[in-house]
Structures are given as structure tokens and as C-alpha cells.
Amino acid sequence: MIDLRSDTLTQPTQRMREAIYEATVGDDVYGEDPTINRLEELAADMLGKENALFVTSGTQGNQLAVLSYCSPGDEIIVESESHIFFYEGAAISALAGVQPRTINGIKGEMNPSDVRNAIRSQDIHFPDTSLICIENTHNRSGGSIVSSDNMRAIYKIAQQASIPVHIDGARLFNAAVASDKQVQEYTQYCDSVQVCLSKGLGSPVGSLIAGNKEFIKRARKWRKRLGGGMRQAGFLAASGIISLTEMVERLSEDHEKASRLADAIEDIGGLSLLNRPDTNIVIVNIEETKKSNEEFLNDLKKEGVLAVSFGEGLIRLTTHYDVSSQDIDQAITALKRII
Ligand SMILES: *Cc1c(COP(=O)(O)O)cnc(C)c1O
């Protein structure tokens, strides 16, 4: 099977398995796991923040940011198709007790003046706006890159209003590599950031959040409250170190594969692209084929290719390092055959 459902499906590399086997570990709740400490220092350094924290998942990282910055009854500004709003089971409301104010973006980019207008003024009727979230790359727009110009403009507005900005950067390294920029080009325009180790970077488990000392201190406490205080988790961190030091630059290979897949799809009658992919996600509009998503995905599966439904008439194909160049050729053949 050629599995294009998600870049979370990657298996740990040989180097990761070796690093996990050899890791020196301790009790991280006591702050005594040297491998966790090394990963957190490395991440803070790469992301240009004072401190970092290893967390169980991207969702937990995002939620820790909301919990650390907000109080129940607050409002947070999010893009209307963002992961935090769309895919986290309303955790912002269930856990932090905040309500979302959604803004429709274009390929994930919110118009800065829409953000400015959404910030609440002081009024007894209103909730307080306590956080602005930006997702980069933007998953539901097909891994599109939110430009550093857009981020700078939003960050400036946020600073004027004394509201923190959090980046859901599950795939921020994809944005940096695809735009040939340092990741700090993006993280300079936020107060906190979450990056996933278990997507294109290939680790089996984990994400990191980074921000200033005070933020990480609060987030660490929230992580403990949520049951995310792990003990000899250095085994996971050992893999995370490989992700950050050896798996970032190679993301360009995934982008190249997605681009080649997209080129071919544009030439197949009946299929069209939601957007040209900026990174490793290809969203295909299948409406003209008159097949339901389920039928289309089943037909594709019979040809040995797995993809996922991404809303009415849309399917998502994601490239990652366990998909070879030959696999892409085969996936293209499969798509042609089922049309
Ligand atoms: C995958 C993803 C997350 C959540 O990560 P998990 O580790 O699956 O919880 C958050 N934001 C975005 C944009 C994602 O793509």
C-alpha cells in the first residue's frame, strides 16, 4: 500500500531507533531527564525562544498555550478552518472555557484588518480577547504557507493591543524549508509556537512548545494537570533530537514529490487542485468525477493507494519520507486508472 493519508504515518528511521535504544534517561517530572533537557534546549535555540517544553502531541501543545494565556470567559481569535478550531474537539471551550472568534482567511492568511476589527474593546458586554492564533502551514488550505509579511502585520496589531500570538506550527518547518527561510523568520512574530515532531519530521511521538520562561513555567504546570507529566520520556526525546537535527532539510524532498503529484493531477481530466501545493499536502477536487468521496477512496484503495476525505468533494494526499519517488509514479497511474 502507498499510504498518502498523512505524514503522521511515518515509521521511525534506523537512526531514531538507535538513538532511542541508547538514550540516557531520568525522571522528567523532577526535571532530571538529560535527553529531554537537551531536546528542550535545542528546540528553544532553533525557535528563538527562551524555553521549550516537550509535550505529548500537537493538540496538547496548542491547548497548553490557550490554557496558559487565557481565563474562562475570554475569547480567542482563530482562522475559521484552523486545526485549533476545526479538529480539537472544542477543547478550547471544554478545557480552557474560552470561545472562538473565527476569521475567514485566504489560504490560511487572515487579513490583518479583520484581526484588528475582531479584537474586543473594553465593554461590560464583551469577553476579553486574550489570544490570537496563526496556523502555519495551514492544513485545510493544503499545507499553504502563511507569509512572514502577514505574520508581521498581525503581530504588530497584537502587540499594540497587548495580546499574545501563538503559532500552531505543526508543520512550521515545512514552511521554512519550502520558502528557503530560517524558521525564526516566522517565530520572531509570535509569543509562543507549537511544532510537531511526529509528522514530516518522523518521530513516533511528541511536539514541542516554545516561548518565554514565564509562559513555559505555566504551560509545564498545565501539562502536569492534564496528566502529561511523563517520566523517562527521554526515549521519545532522543528521537525528537534526530528529527530536529537530521530530518528538517529533507522535507524539501516531500515538497518536490507533492509538486510532481500536483502537476500530474492537473493533467488528469475530471480532477483539479484546491491550490498549487506550497509544501507536502495536495488537496484534490473530485466533484467532476461524479463519484462520492467514499467511492473514490475505495477505488483508489483497490489500486493500492490510500488517501483521506477532506470535506465534500475533496480528498487529501500527503507526501512523507516513507513514500518513494516510484510510489508517486504509481499513485499517479492509479489516479489515471480510476478516472
Ligand atoms: C496535526 C496537527 C495538529 C495536532 O497534532 P497532533 O499531534 O495530531 O495532536 C495541530 N495543528 C495542525 C495544523 C496539525 O496539522
Short mmCIF file of C-alpha atoms and ligand atoms in Angstrom, two decimals:
data_model
loop_
_atom_site.label_atom_id
_atom_site.label_comp_id
_atom_site.label_asym_id
_atom_site.label_seq_id
_atom_site.Cartn_x
_atom_site.Cartn_y
_atom_site.Cartn_z
CA MET A 1 0.00 0.00 0.00
CA ILE A 2 1.14 3.51 -0.81
CA ASP A 3 -0.06 5.43 2.20
CA LEU A 4 -0.72 9.08 1.43
CA ARG A 5 -3.26 9.58 4.22
CA SER A 6 -0.94 11.61 6.42
CA ASP A 7 2.67 12.43 7.24
CA THR A 8 1.93 11.16 10.76
CA LEU A 9 2.20 7.61 9.36
CA THR A 10 5.98 7.73 9.01
CA GLN A 11 7.85 4.94 10.78
CA PRO A 12 10.87 5.86 12.94
CA THR A 13 14.13 5.71 10.98
CA GLN A 14 17.02 3.41 11.81
CA ARG A 15 18.88 6.40 13.33
CA MET A 16 15.89 7.12 15.56
CA ARG A 17 15.65 3.51 16.71
CA GLU A 18 19.35 3.56 17.62
CA ALA A 19 19.06 6.88 19.46
CA ILE A 20 16.04 5.59 21.39
CA TYR A 21 17.93 2.42 22.35
CA GLU A 22 20.98 4.32 23.54
CA ALA A 23 19.22 7.24 25.29
CA THR A 24 20.23 8.25 28.80
CA VAL A 25 17.05 8.93 30.75
CA GLY A 26 15.77 10.17 34.13
CA ASP A 27 12.53 11.34 35.71
CA ASP A 28 11.38 14.34 33.69
CA VAL A 29 8.76 15.40 36.26
CA TYR A 30 11.77 16.00 38.53
CA GLY A 31 13.47 17.79 35.61
CA GLU A 32 16.10 15.03 35.61
CA ASP A 33 15.89 13.53 32.15
CA PRO A 34 19.07 14.69 30.39
CA THR A 35 17.76 13.79 26.93
CA ILE A 36 14.51 15.71 27.42
CA ASN A 37 16.51 18.67 28.73
CA ARG A 38 18.78 18.54 25.69
CA LEU A 39 15.82 18.42 23.29
CA GLU A 40 14.11 21.35 25.02
CA GLU A 41 17.29 23.44 24.91
CA LEU A 42 17.84 22.60 21.26
CA ALA A 43 14.24 23.50 20.39
CA ALA A 44 14.32 26.81 22.29
CA ASP A 45 17.51 27.67 20.46
CA MET A 46 16.21 26.75 16.99
CA LEU A 47 12.88 28.51 17.53
CA GLY A 48 14.50 31.63 19.03
CA LYS A 49 12.65 31.49 22.36
CA GLU A 50 13.83 31.42 26.00
CA ASN A 51 12.46 27.99 26.87
CA ALA A 52 10.74 24.99 25.33
CA LEU A 53 8.64 22.10 26.63
CA PHE A 54 8.23 18.58 25.26
CA VAL A 55 4.53 17.66 25.07
CA THR A 56 2.59 14.56 24.10
CA SER A 57 1.03 15.90 20.89
CA GLY A 58 0.34 18.94 18.77
CA THR A 59 -3.13 19.18 20.24
CA GLN A 60 -1.76 19.17 23.78
CA GLY A 61 0.78 21.86 22.84
CA ASN A 62 -1.88 24.12 21.37
CA GLN A 63 -4.19 23.59 24.32
CA LEU A 64 -1.41 24.36 26.81
CA ALA A 65 -0.92 27.70 25.06
CA VAL A 66 -4.64 28.50 25.33
CA LEU A 67 -4.75 27.38 28.98
CA SER A 68 -1.61 29.36 29.85
CA TYR A 69 -2.68 32.64 28.25
CA CYS A 70 -6.45 32.68 28.81
CA SER A 71 -9.07 32.63 31.56
CA PRO A 72 -12.57 31.14 31.34
CA GLY A 73 -14.90 33.61 29.63
CA ASP A 74 -12.21 35.01 27.31
CA GLU A 75 -12.32 34.97 23.54
CA ILE A 76 -9.53 33.91 21.18
CA ILE A 77 -9.12 34.82 17.51
CA VAL A 78 -8.61 31.83 15.21
CA GLU A 79 -8.82 31.23 11.48
CA SER A 80 -12.12 29.56 10.65
CA GLU A 81 -10.58 26.37 9.20
CA SER A 82 -7.71 26.18 11.67
CA HIS A 83 -6.84 22.93 13.44
CA ILE A 84 -7.41 24.53 16.86
CA PHE A 85 -10.99 25.38 15.88
CA PHE A 86 -11.80 22.56 13.47
CA TYR A 87 -10.06 19.45 14.77
CA GLU A 88 -9.50 19.65 18.52
CA GLY A 89 -12.92 18.58 19.77
CA ALA A 90 -13.74 22.11 21.02
CA ALA A 91 -11.02 21.62 23.64
CA ILE A 92 -10.56 25.40 23.91
CA SER A 93 -14.11 25.57 25.29
CA ALA A 94 -14.14 22.23 27.12
CA LEU A 95 -10.80 22.79 28.87
CA ALA A 96 -9.93 26.49 28.91
CA GLY A 97 -13.53 27.78 28.89
CA VAL A 98 -12.88 30.25 26.08
CA GLN A 99 -14.94 30.91 22.98
CA PRO A 100 -13.53 31.19 19.47
CA ARG A 101 -13.88 34.25 17.25
CA THR A 102 -13.31 32.92 13.74
CA ILE A 103 -11.93 34.85 10.79
CA ASN A 104 -12.09 33.52 7.22
CA GLY A 105 -8.62 33.50 5.80
CA ILE A 106 -7.37 33.19 2.24
CA LYS A 107 -5.11 30.12 2.02
CA GLY A 108 -4.83 30.33 5.79
CA GLU A 109 -3.84 34.01 5.89
CA MET A 110 -6.14 36.20 7.95
CA ASN A 111 -6.45 39.78 6.76
CA PRO A 112 -4.71 41.88 9.44
CA SER A 113 -7.50 44.47 9.42
CA ASP A 114 -10.05 41.69 10.09
CA VAL A 115 -7.92 40.70 13.09
CA ARG A 116 -7.79 44.30 14.29
CA ASN A 117 -11.58 44.62 13.98
CA ALA A 118 -12.15 41.36 15.85
CA ILE A 119 -10.23 42.48 18.94
CA ARG A 120 -12.78 43.39 21.61
CA SER A 121 -12.89 46.82 23.18
CA GLN A 122 -13.49 47.25 26.90
CA ASP A 123 -17.22 46.88 27.42
CA ILE A 124 -19.18 45.12 30.14
CA HIS A 125 -21.00 43.09 27.44
CA PHE A 126 -17.88 41.74 25.81
CA PRO A 127 -15.45 38.91 26.52
CA ASP A 128 -11.77 39.88 26.69
CA THR A 129 -9.69 38.93 23.65
CA SER A 130 -6.77 37.06 25.17
CA LEU A 131 -5.01 35.23 22.32
CA ILE A 132 -4.55 35.29 18.54
CA CYS A 133 -3.63 32.02 16.79
CA ILE A 134 -1.99 31.65 13.40
CA GLU A 135 -1.61 28.24 11.72
CA ASN A 136 1.49 27.78 9.54
CA THR A 137 1.49 25.82 7.30
CA HIS A 138 -2.28 25.82 7.05
CA ASN A 139 -3.53 22.25 6.85
CA ARG A 140 -7.03 22.66 5.44
CA SER A 141 -5.79 25.02 2.72
CA GLY A 142 -3.45 22.26 1.54
CA GLY A 143 -0.31 22.98 3.56
CA SER A 144 -0.19 26.58 2.37
CA ILE A 145 2.46 28.91 3.76
CA VAL A 146 1.33 31.92 5.77
CA SER A 147 3.84 34.59 4.71
CA SER A 148 6.13 36.24 7.23
CA ASP A 149 4.73 39.60 5.99
CA ASN A 150 1.22 38.55 7.00
CA MET A 151 2.51 37.32 10.35
CA ARG A 152 4.44 40.53 10.97
CA ALA A 153 1.34 42.67 10.31
CA ILE A 154 -0.81 40.58 12.68
CA TYR A 155 1.89 40.52 15.35
CA LYS A 156 2.17 44.32 15.24
CA ILE A 157 -1.59 44.69 15.78
CA ALA A 158 -1.46 42.13 18.61
CA GLN A 159 1.41 43.92 20.34
CA GLN A 160 -0.39 47.26 20.13
CA ALA A 161 -3.34 45.59 21.88
CA SER A 162 -1.09 43.65 24.33
CA ILE A 163 -2.49 40.31 23.14
CA PRO A 164 -0.15 37.32 22.75
CA VAL A 165 0.18 35.47 19.43
CA HIS A 166 0.50 31.67 19.27
CA ILE A 167 1.64 29.84 16.13
CA ASP A 168 0.20 26.40 15.54
CA GLY A 169 3.30 25.38 13.64
CA ALA A 170 2.63 21.64 13.46
CA ARG A 171 4.34 21.93 10.03
CA LEU A 172 6.23 25.19 10.50
CA PHE A 173 9.49 23.56 9.41
CA ASN A 174 7.81 22.69 6.10
CA ALA A 175 7.04 26.41 5.66
CA ALA A 176 10.63 27.39 6.48
CA VAL A 177 12.23 24.83 4.15
CA ALA A 178 9.81 25.50 1.27
CA SER A 179 10.32 29.26 1.49
CA ASP A 180 14.08 28.88 1.99
CA LYS A 181 13.95 30.88 5.23
CA GLN A 182 15.13 30.25 8.76
CA VAL A 183 12.29 29.11 11.00
CA GLN A 184 13.00 32.17 13.18
CA GLU A 185 11.91 34.37 10.27
CA TYR A 186 8.42 33.17 11.30
CA THR A 187 8.78 32.65 15.04
CA GLN A 188 10.00 36.23 15.57
CA TYR A 189 6.35 37.20 15.04
CA CYS A 190 4.87 35.18 17.87
CA ASP A 191 5.00 34.80 21.64
CA SER A 192 4.61 31.02 21.58
CA VAL A 193 4.85 28.29 18.97
CA GLN A 194 4.00 24.60 18.73
CA VAL A 195 5.89 22.30 16.35
CA CYS A 196 5.16 18.60 15.72
CA LEU A 197 7.97 16.04 15.75
CA SER A 198 5.69 13.21 14.67
CA LYS A 199 4.62 14.47 11.24
CA GLY A 200 7.09 15.03 8.43
CA LEU A 201 9.95 15.03 10.95
CA GLY A 202 9.26 11.35 11.52
CA SER A 203 9.38 10.81 15.29
CA PRO A 204 6.93 8.33 16.78
CA VAL A 205 5.53 10.71 19.43
CA GLY A 206 5.62 14.30 20.54
CA SER A 207 5.55 18.00 19.94
CA LEU A 208 7.36 20.99 21.39
CA ILE A 209 6.10 24.34 22.50
CA ALA A 210 8.40 27.31 22.96
CA GLY A 211 8.04 30.78 24.44
CA ASN A 212 9.36 32.91 27.27
CA LYS A 213 10.28 31.49 30.70
CA GLU A 214 7.08 32.60 32.37
CA PHE A 215 4.93 31.04 29.63
CA ILE A 216 6.76 27.71 29.74
CA LYS A 217 6.51 27.64 33.53
CA ARG A 218 2.74 28.00 33.31
CA ALA A 219 2.49 25.50 30.45
CA ARG A 220 4.55 22.95 32.41
CA LYS A 221 2.09 23.16 35.27
CA TRP A 222 -0.87 22.80 32.91
CA ARG A 223 0.81 19.82 31.27
CA LYS A 224 1.09 18.15 34.69
CA ARG A 225 -2.55 18.92 35.48
CA LEU A 226 -3.60 17.28 32.22
CA GLY A 227 -1.61 14.14 33.01
CA GLY A 228 1.16 14.95 30.55
CA GLY A 229 4.00 14.77 33.09
CA MET A 230 5.96 11.83 31.68
CA ARG A 231 8.82 10.08 33.45
CA GLN A 232 11.69 8.50 31.43
CA ALA A 233 10.40 10.19 28.29
CA GLY A 234 13.95 10.77 27.11
CA PHE A 235 13.43 7.71 24.92
CA LEU A 236 10.98 9.83 22.92
CA ALA A 237 13.14 12.95 23.13
CA ALA A 238 16.10 11.03 21.68
CA SER A 239 14.10 10.56 18.51
CA GLY A 240 12.98 14.19 18.65
CA ILE A 241 16.62 15.30 18.60
CA ILE A 242 17.15 13.31 15.39
CA SER A 243 14.02 14.95 13.94
CA LEU A 244 15.35 18.46 14.60
CA THR A 245 18.95 17.83 13.59
CA GLU A 246 18.61 15.40 10.67
CA MET A 247 15.09 15.47 9.29
CA VAL A 248 14.37 19.15 8.62
CA GLU A 249 16.26 19.82 5.39
CA ARG A 250 14.97 16.65 3.74
CA LEU A 251 11.39 17.99 3.91
CA SER A 252 12.18 19.57 0.53
CA GLU A 253 12.02 16.04 -0.95
CA ASP A 254 8.43 15.71 0.29
CA HIS A 255 7.59 19.07 -1.27
CA GLU A 256 9.11 18.03 -4.57
CA LYS A 257 7.00 14.84 -4.54
CA ALA A 258 3.82 16.78 -3.75
CA SER A 259 4.57 19.18 -6.57
CA ARG A 260 5.08 16.35 -9.06
CA LEU A 261 1.87 14.69 -7.91
CA ALA A 262 0.04 18.01 -8.33
CA ASP A 263 1.45 18.53 -11.85
CA ALA A 264 0.12 15.13 -12.89
CA ILE A 265 -3.29 15.69 -11.27
CA GLU A 266 -3.71 18.97 -13.17
CA ASP A 267 -3.35 16.96 -16.39
CA ILE A 268 -5.96 14.33 -15.46
CA GLY A 269 -9.37 15.32 -16.79
CA GLY A 270 -12.02 15.36 -14.04
CA LEU A 271 -9.57 16.16 -11.25
CA SER A 272 -8.47 19.61 -10.15
CA LEU A 273 -6.41 21.08 -7.33
CA LEU A 274 -7.76 23.18 -4.49
CA ASN A 275 -4.44 25.11 -4.62
CA ARG A 276 -1.00 24.54 -6.05
CA PRO A 277 0.75 22.87 -3.07
CA ASP A 278 3.32 25.07 -1.29
CA THR A 279 4.57 22.11 0.77
CA ASN A 280 3.64 18.42 1.22
CA ILE A 281 -0.17 18.40 1.07
CA VAL A 282 -2.21 18.03 -2.12
CA ILE A 283 -5.96 18.60 -1.95
CA VAL A 284 -7.85 17.30 -4.93
CA ASN A 285 -11.33 18.31 -6.04
CA ILE A 286 -13.06 15.18 -7.38
CA GLU A 287 -16.56 16.62 -7.96
CA GLU A 288 -16.36 16.33 -11.75
CA THR A 289 -15.80 12.58 -11.49
CA LYS A 290 -19.36 12.27 -10.05
CA LYS A 291 -18.00 9.76 -7.54
CA SER A 292 -18.65 10.18 -3.83
CA ASN A 293 -15.55 10.59 -1.65
CA GLU A 294 -16.13 7.08 -0.32
CA GLU A 295 -16.34 5.53 -3.80
CA PHE A 296 -13.29 7.43 -4.99
CA LEU A 297 -11.22 6.43 -1.96
CA ASN A 298 -12.34 2.80 -2.28
CA ASP A 299 -11.40 2.70 -5.96
CA LEU A 300 -8.04 4.21 -5.11
CA LYS A 301 -7.51 1.67 -2.35
CA LYS A 302 -8.13 -1.17 -4.81
CA GLU A 303 -5.24 0.29 -6.84
CA GLY A 304 -3.03 0.20 -3.74
CA VAL A 305 -3.19 3.86 -2.72
CA LEU A 306 -4.63 5.31 0.49
CA ALA A 307 -5.85 8.91 0.85
CA VAL A 308 -8.35 10.67 3.14
CA SER A 309 -11.60 12.55 2.69
CA PHE A 310 -11.23 16.26 3.30
CA GLY A 311 -14.78 17.59 3.03
CA GLU A 312 -17.46 17.40 0.34
CA GLY A 313 -15.82 16.51 -2.98
CA LEU A 314 -12.28 16.94 -1.65
CA ILE A 315 -9.61 14.37 -0.85
CA ARG A 316 -6.19 14.90 0.67
CA LEU A 317 -2.90 13.29 -0.36
CA THR A 318 0.12 13.92 1.86
CA THR A 319 3.72 13.10 0.99
CA HIS A 320 6.34 11.99 3.51
CA TYR A 321 9.64 10.10 3.64
CA ASP A 322 8.05 6.64 3.61
CA VAL A 323 6.68 7.45 0.13
CA SER A 324 9.29 6.97 -2.57
CA SER A 325 9.52 8.69 -5.90
CA GLN A 326 8.40 5.42 -7.51
CA ASP A 327 5.38 5.35 -5.18
CA ILE A 328 4.41 8.76 -6.53
CA ASP A 329 4.59 7.42 -10.09
CA GLN A 330 2.39 4.51 -9.06
CA ALA A 331 -0.09 6.80 -7.33
CA ILE A 332 -0.35 8.90 -10.50
CA THR A 333 -1.00 5.74 -12.55
CA ALA A 334 -3.65 4.66 -10.03
CA LEU A 335 -5.42 8.03 -10.24
CA LYS A 336 -5.46 7.85 -14.05
CA ARG A 337 -6.81 4.29 -13.98
CA ILE A 338 -9.76 5.01 -11.71
CA ILE A 339 -10.89 8.07 -13.68
C1 LIG B 1 -1.66 17.53 13.21
C2 LIG B 1 -1.92 18.95 13.57
C3 LIG B 1 -2.09 19.32 14.91
C4 LIG B 1 -2.22 18.31 16.04
O1 LIG B 1 -1.20 17.46 16.21
P1 LIG B 1 -1.46 16.03 16.96
O2 LIG B 1 -0.09 15.62 17.32
O3 LIG B 1 -2.14 15.18 15.95
O4 LIG B 1 -2.32 16.31 18.14
C5 LIG B 1 -2.24 20.65 15.19
N1 LIG B 1 -2.24 21.57 14.21
C6 LIG B 1 -2.09 21.25 12.92
C7 LIG B 1 -2.08 22.33 11.90
C8 LIG B 1 -1.94 19.92 12.55
O5 LIG B 1 -1.82 19.61 11.26
#
